[in-house]
mmCIF file of C-alpha atoms in Angstrom:
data_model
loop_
_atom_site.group_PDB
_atom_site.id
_atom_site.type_symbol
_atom_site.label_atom_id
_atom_site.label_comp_id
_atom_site.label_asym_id
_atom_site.label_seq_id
_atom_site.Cartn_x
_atom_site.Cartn_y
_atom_site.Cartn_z
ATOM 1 C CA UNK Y 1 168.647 47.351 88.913
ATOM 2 C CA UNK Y 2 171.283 45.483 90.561
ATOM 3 C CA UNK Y 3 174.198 46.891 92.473
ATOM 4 C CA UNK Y 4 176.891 45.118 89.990
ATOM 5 C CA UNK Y 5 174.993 46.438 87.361
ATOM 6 C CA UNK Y 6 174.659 49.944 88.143
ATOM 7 C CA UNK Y 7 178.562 49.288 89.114
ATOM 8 C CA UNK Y 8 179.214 48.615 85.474
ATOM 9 C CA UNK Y 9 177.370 51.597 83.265
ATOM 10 C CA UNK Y 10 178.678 53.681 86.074
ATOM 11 C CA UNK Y 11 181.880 52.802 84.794
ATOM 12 C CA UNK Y 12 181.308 52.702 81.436
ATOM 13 C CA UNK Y 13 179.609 55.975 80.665
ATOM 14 C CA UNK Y 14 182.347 57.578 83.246
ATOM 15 C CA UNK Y 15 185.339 56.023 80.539
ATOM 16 C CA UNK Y 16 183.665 56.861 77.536
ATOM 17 C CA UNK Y 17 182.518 60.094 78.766
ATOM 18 C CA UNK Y 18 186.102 60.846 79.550
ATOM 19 C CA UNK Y 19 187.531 59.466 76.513
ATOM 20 C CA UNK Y 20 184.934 61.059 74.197
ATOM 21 C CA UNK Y 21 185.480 64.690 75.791
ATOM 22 C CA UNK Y 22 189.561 64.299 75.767
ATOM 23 C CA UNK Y 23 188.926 63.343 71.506
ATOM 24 C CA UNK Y 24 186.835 66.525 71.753
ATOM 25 C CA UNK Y 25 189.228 68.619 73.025
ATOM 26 C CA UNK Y 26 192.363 66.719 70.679
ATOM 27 C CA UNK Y 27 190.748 67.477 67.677
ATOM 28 C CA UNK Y 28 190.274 71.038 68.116
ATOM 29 C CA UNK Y 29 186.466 71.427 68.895
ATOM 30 C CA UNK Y 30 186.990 72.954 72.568
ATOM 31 C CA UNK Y 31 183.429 74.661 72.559
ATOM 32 C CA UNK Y 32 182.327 71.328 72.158
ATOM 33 C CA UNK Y 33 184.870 69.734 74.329
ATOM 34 C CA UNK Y 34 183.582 72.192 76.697
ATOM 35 C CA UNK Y 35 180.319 70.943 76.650
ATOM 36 C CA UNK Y 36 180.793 67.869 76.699
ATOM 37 C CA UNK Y 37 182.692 68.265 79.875
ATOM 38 C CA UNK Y 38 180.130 69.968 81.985
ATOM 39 C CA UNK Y 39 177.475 67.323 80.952
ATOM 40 C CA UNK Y 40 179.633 64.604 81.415
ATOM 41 C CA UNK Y 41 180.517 66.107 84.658
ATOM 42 C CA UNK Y 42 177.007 66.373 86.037
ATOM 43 C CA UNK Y 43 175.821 63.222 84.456
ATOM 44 C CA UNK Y 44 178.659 61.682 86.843
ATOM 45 C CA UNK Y 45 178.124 63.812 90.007
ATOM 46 C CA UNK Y 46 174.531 62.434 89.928
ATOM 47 C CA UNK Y 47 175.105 58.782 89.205
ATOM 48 C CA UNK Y 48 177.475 59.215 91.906
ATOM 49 C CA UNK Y 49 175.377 60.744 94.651
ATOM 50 C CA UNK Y 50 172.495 58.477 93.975
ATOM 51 C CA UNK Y 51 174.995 55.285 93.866
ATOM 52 C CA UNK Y 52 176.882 56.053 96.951
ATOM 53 C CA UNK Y 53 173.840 57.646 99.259
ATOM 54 C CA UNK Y 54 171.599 55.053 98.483
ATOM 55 C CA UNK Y 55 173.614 51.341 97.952
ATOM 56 C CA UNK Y 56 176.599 51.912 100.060
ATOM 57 C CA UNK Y 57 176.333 52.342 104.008
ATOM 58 C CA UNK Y 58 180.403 52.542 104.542
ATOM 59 C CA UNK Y 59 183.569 51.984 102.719
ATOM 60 C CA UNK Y 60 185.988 48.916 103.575
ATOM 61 C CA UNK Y 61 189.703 49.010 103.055
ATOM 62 C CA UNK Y 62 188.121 45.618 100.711
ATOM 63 C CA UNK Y 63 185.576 47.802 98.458
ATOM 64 C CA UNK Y 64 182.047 49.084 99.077
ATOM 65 C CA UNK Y 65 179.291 47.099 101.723
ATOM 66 C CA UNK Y 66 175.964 47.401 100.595
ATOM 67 C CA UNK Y 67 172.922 48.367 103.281
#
């Protein structure tokens, strides 16, 4: 998969992650909400660690270099 790509559903499942858990949480189901959070967490910490230990060798005041 491409950098840009990876870039993007990065992104998007970290927004609607967020946004899903917060209408969690505002409509009262905070076992759910809970939930949610620590998965959404985790799925985030690894897309994370895999994105920035394998396609970035050092951050620029510009954005990310690739290796």
């Amino acid at each position: 998969m491409s950098y840009m790509v990876r870039l993007g559903l990065y992104n998007l499942t970290f927004w609607l992650g967020g946004v899903a858990v917060f209408f969690l949480f505002a409509t009262g189901q905070i076992l759910y909400g809970v939930i949610g959070f620590i998965v959404w967490g985790i799925v985030n910490w690894l897309q994370f660690k895999s994105f920035f230990f394998k396609g970035v060798s050092r951050i620029t005041p510009y954005g990310f270099l690739k290796r």
